[in-house]
Every structure is written in structure tokens, then in C-alpha cells.
PDB file of C-alpha atoms in Angstrom:
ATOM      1  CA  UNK A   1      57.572 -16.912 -60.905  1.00  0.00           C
ATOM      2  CA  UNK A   2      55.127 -13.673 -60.024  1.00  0.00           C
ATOM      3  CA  UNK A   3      52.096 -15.337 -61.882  1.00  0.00           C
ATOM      4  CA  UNK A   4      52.165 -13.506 -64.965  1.00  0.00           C
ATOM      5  CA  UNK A   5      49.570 -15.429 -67.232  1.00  0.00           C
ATOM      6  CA  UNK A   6      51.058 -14.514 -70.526  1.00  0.00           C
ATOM      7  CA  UNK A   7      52.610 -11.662 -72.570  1.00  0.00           C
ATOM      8  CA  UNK A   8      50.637  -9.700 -75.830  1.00  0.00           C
ATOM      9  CA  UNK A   9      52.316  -7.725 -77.792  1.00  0.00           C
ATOM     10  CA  UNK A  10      52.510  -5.932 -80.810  1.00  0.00           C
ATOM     11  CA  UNK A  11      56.114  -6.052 -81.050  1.00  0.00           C
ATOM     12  CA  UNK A  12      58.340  -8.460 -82.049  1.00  0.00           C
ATOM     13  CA  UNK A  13      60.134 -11.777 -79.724  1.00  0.00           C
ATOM     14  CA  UNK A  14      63.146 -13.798 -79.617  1.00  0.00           C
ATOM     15  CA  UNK A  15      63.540 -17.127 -78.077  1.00  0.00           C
ATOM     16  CA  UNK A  16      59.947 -18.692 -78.877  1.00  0.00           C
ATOM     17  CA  UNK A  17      61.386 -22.183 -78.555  1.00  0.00           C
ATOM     18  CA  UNK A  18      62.115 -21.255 -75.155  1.00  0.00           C
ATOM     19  CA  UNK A  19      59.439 -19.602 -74.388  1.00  0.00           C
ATOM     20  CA  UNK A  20      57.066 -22.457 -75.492  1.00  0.00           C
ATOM     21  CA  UNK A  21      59.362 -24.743 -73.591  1.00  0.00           C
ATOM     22  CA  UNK A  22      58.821 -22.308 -70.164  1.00  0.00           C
ATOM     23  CA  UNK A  23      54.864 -22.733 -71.100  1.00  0.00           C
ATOM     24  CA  UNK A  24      54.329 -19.297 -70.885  1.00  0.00           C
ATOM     25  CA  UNK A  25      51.798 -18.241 -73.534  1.00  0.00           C
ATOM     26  CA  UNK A  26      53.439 -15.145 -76.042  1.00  0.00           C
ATOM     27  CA  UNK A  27      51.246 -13.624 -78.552  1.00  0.00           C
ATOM     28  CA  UNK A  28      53.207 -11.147 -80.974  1.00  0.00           C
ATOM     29  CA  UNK A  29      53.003  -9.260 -84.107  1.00  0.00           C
ATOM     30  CA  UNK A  30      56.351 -11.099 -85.261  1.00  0.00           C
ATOM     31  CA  UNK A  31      59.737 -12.507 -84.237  1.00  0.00           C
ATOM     32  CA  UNK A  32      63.188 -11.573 -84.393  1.00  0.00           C
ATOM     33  CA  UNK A  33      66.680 -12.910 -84.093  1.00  0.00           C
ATOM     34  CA  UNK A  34      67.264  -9.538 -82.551  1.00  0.00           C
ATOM     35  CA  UNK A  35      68.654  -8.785 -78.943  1.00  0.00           C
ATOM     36  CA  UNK A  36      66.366  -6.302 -77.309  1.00  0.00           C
ATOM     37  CA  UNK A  37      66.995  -3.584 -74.872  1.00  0.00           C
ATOM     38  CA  UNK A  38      68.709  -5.310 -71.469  1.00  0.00           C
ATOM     39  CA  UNK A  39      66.178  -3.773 -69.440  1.00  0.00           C
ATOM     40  CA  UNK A  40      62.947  -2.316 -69.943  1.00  0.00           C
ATOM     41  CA  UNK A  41      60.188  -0.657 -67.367  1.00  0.00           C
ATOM     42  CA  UNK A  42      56.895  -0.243 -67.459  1.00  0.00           C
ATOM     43  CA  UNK A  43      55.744   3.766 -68.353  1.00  0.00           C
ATOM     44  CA  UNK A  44      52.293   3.460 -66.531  1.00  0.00           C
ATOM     45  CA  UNK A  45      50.321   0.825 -64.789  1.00  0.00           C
ATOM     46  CA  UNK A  46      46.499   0.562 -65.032  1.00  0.00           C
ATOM     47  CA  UNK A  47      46.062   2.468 -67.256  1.00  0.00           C
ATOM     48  CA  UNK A  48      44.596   2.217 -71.290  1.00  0.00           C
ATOM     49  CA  UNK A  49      46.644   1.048 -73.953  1.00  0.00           C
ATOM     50  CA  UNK A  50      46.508   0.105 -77.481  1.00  0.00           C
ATOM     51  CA  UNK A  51      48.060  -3.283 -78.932  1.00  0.00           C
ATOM     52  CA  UNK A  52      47.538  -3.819 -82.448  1.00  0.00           C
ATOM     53  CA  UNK A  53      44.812  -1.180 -82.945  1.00  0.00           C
ATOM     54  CA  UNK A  54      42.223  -2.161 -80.196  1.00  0.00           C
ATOM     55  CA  UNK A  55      42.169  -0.168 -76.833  1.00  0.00           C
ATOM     56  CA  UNK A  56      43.002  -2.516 -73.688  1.00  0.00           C
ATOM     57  CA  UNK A  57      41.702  -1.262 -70.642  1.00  0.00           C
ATOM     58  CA  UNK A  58      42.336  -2.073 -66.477  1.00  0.00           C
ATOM     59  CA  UNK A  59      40.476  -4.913 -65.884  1.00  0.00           C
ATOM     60  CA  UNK A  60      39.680  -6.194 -69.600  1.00  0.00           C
ATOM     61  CA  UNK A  61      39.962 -10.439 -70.285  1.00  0.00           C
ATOM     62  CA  UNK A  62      42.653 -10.687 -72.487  1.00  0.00           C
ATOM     63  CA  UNK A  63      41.779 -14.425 -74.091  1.00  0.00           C
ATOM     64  CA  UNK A  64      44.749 -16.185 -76.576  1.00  0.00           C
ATOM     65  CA  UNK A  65      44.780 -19.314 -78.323  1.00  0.00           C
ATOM     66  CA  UNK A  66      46.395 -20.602 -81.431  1.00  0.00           C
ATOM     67  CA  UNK A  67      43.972 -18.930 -83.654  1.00  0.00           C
ATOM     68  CA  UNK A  68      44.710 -15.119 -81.726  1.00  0.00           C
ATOM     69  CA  UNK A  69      43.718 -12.659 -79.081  1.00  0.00           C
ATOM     70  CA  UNK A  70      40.694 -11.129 -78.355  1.00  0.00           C
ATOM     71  CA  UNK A  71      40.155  -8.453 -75.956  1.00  0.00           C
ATOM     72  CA  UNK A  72      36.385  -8.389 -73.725  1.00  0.00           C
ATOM     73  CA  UNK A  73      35.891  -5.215 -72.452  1.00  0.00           C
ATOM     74  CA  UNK A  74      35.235  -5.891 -68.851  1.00  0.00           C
ATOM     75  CA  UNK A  75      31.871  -4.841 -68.378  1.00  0.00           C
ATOM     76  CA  UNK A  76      30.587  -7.767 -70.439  1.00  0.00           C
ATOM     77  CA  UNK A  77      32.861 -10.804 -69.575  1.00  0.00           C
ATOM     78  CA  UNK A  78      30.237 -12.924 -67.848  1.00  0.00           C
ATOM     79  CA  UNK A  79      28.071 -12.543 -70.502  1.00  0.00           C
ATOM     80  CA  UNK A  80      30.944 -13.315 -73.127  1.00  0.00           C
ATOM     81  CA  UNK A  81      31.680 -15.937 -71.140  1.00  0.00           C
ATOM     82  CA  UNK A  82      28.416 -17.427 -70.945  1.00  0.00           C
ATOM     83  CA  UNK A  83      27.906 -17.321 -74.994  1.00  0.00           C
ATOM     84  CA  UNK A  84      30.798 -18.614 -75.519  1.00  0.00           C
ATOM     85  CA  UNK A  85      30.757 -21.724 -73.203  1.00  0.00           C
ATOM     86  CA  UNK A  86      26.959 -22.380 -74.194  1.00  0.00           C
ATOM     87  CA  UNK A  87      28.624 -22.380 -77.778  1.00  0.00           C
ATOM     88  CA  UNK A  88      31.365 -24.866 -76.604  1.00  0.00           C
ATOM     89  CA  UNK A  89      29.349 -27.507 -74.849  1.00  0.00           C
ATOM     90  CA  UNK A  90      27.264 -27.502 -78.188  1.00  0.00           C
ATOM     91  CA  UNK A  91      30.447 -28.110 -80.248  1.00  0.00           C
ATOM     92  CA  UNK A  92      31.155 -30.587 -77.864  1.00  0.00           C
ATOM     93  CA  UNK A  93      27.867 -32.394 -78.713  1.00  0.00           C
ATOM     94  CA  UNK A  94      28.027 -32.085 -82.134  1.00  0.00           C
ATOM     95  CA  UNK A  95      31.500 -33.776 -82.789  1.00  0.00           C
ATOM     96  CA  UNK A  96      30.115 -36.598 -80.058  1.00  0.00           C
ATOM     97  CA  UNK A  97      27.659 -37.152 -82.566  1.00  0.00           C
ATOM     98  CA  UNK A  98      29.475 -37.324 -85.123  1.00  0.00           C
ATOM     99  CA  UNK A  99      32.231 -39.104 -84.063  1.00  0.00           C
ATOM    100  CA  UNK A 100      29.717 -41.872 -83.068  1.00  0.00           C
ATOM    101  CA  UNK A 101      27.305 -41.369 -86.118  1.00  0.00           C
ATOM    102  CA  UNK A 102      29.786 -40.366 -88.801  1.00  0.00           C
ATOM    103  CA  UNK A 103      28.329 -37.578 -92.068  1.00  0.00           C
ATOM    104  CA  UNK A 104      28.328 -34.585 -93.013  1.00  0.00           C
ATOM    105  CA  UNK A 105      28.723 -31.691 -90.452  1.00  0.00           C
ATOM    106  CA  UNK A 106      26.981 -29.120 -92.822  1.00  0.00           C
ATOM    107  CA  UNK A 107      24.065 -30.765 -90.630  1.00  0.00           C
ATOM    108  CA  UNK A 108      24.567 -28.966 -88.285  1.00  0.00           C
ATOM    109  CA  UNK A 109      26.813 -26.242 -88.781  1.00  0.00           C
ATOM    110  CA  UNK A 110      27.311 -23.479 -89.457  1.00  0.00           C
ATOM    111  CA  UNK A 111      25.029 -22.148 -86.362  1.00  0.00           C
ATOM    112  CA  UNK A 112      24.880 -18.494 -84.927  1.00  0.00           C
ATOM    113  CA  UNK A 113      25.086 -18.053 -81.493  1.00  0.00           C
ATOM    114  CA  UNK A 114      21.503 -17.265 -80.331  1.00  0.00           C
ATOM    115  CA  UNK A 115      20.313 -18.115 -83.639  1.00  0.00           C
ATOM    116  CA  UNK A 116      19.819 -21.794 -84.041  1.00  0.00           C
ATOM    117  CA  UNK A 117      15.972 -22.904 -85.141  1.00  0.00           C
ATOM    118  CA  UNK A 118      13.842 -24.784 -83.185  1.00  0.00           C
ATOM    119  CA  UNK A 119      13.316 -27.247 -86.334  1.00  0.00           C
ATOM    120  CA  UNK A 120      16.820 -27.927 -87.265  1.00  0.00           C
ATOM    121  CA  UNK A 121      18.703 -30.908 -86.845  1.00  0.00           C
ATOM    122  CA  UNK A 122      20.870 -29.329 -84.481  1.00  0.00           C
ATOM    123  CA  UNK A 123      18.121 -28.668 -81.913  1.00  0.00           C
ATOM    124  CA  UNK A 124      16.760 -31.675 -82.288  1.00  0.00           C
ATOM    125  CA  UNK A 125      20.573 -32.996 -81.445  1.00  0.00           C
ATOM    126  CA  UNK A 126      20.101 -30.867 -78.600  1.00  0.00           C
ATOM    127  CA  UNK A 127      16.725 -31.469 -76.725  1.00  0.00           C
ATOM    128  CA  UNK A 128      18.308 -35.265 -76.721  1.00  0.00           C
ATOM    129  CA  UNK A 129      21.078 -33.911 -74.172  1.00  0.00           C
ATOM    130  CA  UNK A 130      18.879 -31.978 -72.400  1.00  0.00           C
ATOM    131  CA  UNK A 131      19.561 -28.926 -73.707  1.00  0.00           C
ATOM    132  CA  UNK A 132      16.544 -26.426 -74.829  1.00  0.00           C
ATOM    133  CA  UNK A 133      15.058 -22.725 -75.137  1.00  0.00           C
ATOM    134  CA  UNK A 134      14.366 -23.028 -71.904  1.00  0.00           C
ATOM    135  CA  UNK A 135      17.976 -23.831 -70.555  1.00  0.00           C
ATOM    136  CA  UNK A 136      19.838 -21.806 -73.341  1.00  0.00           C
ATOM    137  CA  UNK A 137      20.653 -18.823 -75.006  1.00  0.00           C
ATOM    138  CA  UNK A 138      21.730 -19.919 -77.978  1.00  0.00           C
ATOM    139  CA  UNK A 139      18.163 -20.473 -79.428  1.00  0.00           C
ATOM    140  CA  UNK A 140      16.832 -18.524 -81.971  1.00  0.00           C
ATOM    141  CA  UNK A 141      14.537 -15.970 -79.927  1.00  0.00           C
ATOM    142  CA  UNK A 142      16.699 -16.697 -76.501  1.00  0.00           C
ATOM    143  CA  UNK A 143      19.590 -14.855 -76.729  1.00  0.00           C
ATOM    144  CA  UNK A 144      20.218 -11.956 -73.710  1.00  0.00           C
ATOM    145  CA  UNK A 145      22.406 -10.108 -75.401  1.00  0.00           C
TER     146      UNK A 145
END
């Protein structure tokens, strides 16, 4: 109801059937059976925090999946962003391939962001979807960060 995109905490929940049932994304340290306070406000806004030992600040990409959270400092989201989606259309690729050509993925994984050779079988993969040193950062000599 007032767009809230998720909750992170290093606290404990109730409810997470609910919750997952709402769609509303909840990341926590644990759950509980346990009723919580009947109210609770906010002690400052905009301001930085720590959850779970890392310091969150204003206008920091929180990013939560099933495997955890990650905090990007906001300074260096687009570039975050960019590695990681140049990583994700590659991953994309390679399970195309072998979906279609089924063997072992050790062909082309493991591969470092920034750091695959211009020899392997994963580049080669590559230059056959158009993608190069040229277009790329996630070459071996290309990366910008």
C-alpha cells in the first residue's frame, strides 16, 4: 500500500507464510513464533545504519534474492549494475548452449567478471552472439572497474 519494496532486517519475523503470500520480499536474521511490540516507530530517517554488520547508507541499492542481500554503496550502482547484467546475459548464453548442445559446463565456467580469455571456449561462445572486447567488460583486459 505506500510502495515499500521490501523489509531487511537483522531481527527476527513472524508470519512468513503470510508474508510470502502478500509478495512482499522479507529478508531476516531468523524467525519467531513470537508477538512483537504492537507498534513500533522509526528513531531516524536518512540516516546510516548497520544491519548485520555492514553500514547502509541514504541512497544505497539494497538487492535480495533467495541466495541473500547485498548492499551497493550508491556511488557505484551503475557500474555494479552494468557488471552484473554483462555477467547475466553471458549466463544466459551459456545455459542456451548448453541446453541445446548438452556437456560439461566446466567449459565454460567458472569465469571472472572482466577476466575471461580471448582463447577460451567461452569467448569463442561469445563472439558467435555478438558479443566481444569491444562491446564488453567482462574480457580479460576490458574491465572499467
Amino acid at each position: 500500500q505506500r510502495e515499500i519494496g521490501g523489509l531487511v532486517t537483522d531481527g527476527s519475523v513472524r508470519d512468513t507464510d503470510e508474508l510470502l503470500n502478500y509478495g512482499f520480499p522479507v529478508f531476516s536474521y531468523s524467525t519467531t513464533p513470537r508477538q512483537g511490540p504492537a507498534a513500533m516507530q522509526p528513531w531516524a530517517c536518512n540516516v546510516v545504519i548497520n544491519c548485520g554488520g555492514v553500514a547502509v547508507r541514504p541512497g544505497d541499492a539494497i538487492i535480495g534474492d533467495q541466495d541473500g542481500v547485498v548492499v551497493v554503496p550508491a556511488k557505484v550502482v551503475d557500474k555494479v549494475y552494468s557488471i552484473a547484467h554483462g555477467r547475466e546475459v553471458i549466463e544466459e548464453i551459456v545455459k542456451e548452449e548448453l541446453t541445446k548442445n548438452p556437456g560439461p559446463p566446466g567449459k565454460y565456467y567458472p569465469f571472472l567478471s572482466g577476466a575471461i580469455k580471448l582463447d577460451s571456449p567461452l569467448a569463442k561462445l561469445l563472439a558467435t552472439k555478438g558479443i566481444t572486447p569491444e562491446n564488453s567488460n567482462q574480457f580479460e583486459g576490458t574491465k572499467d572497474w
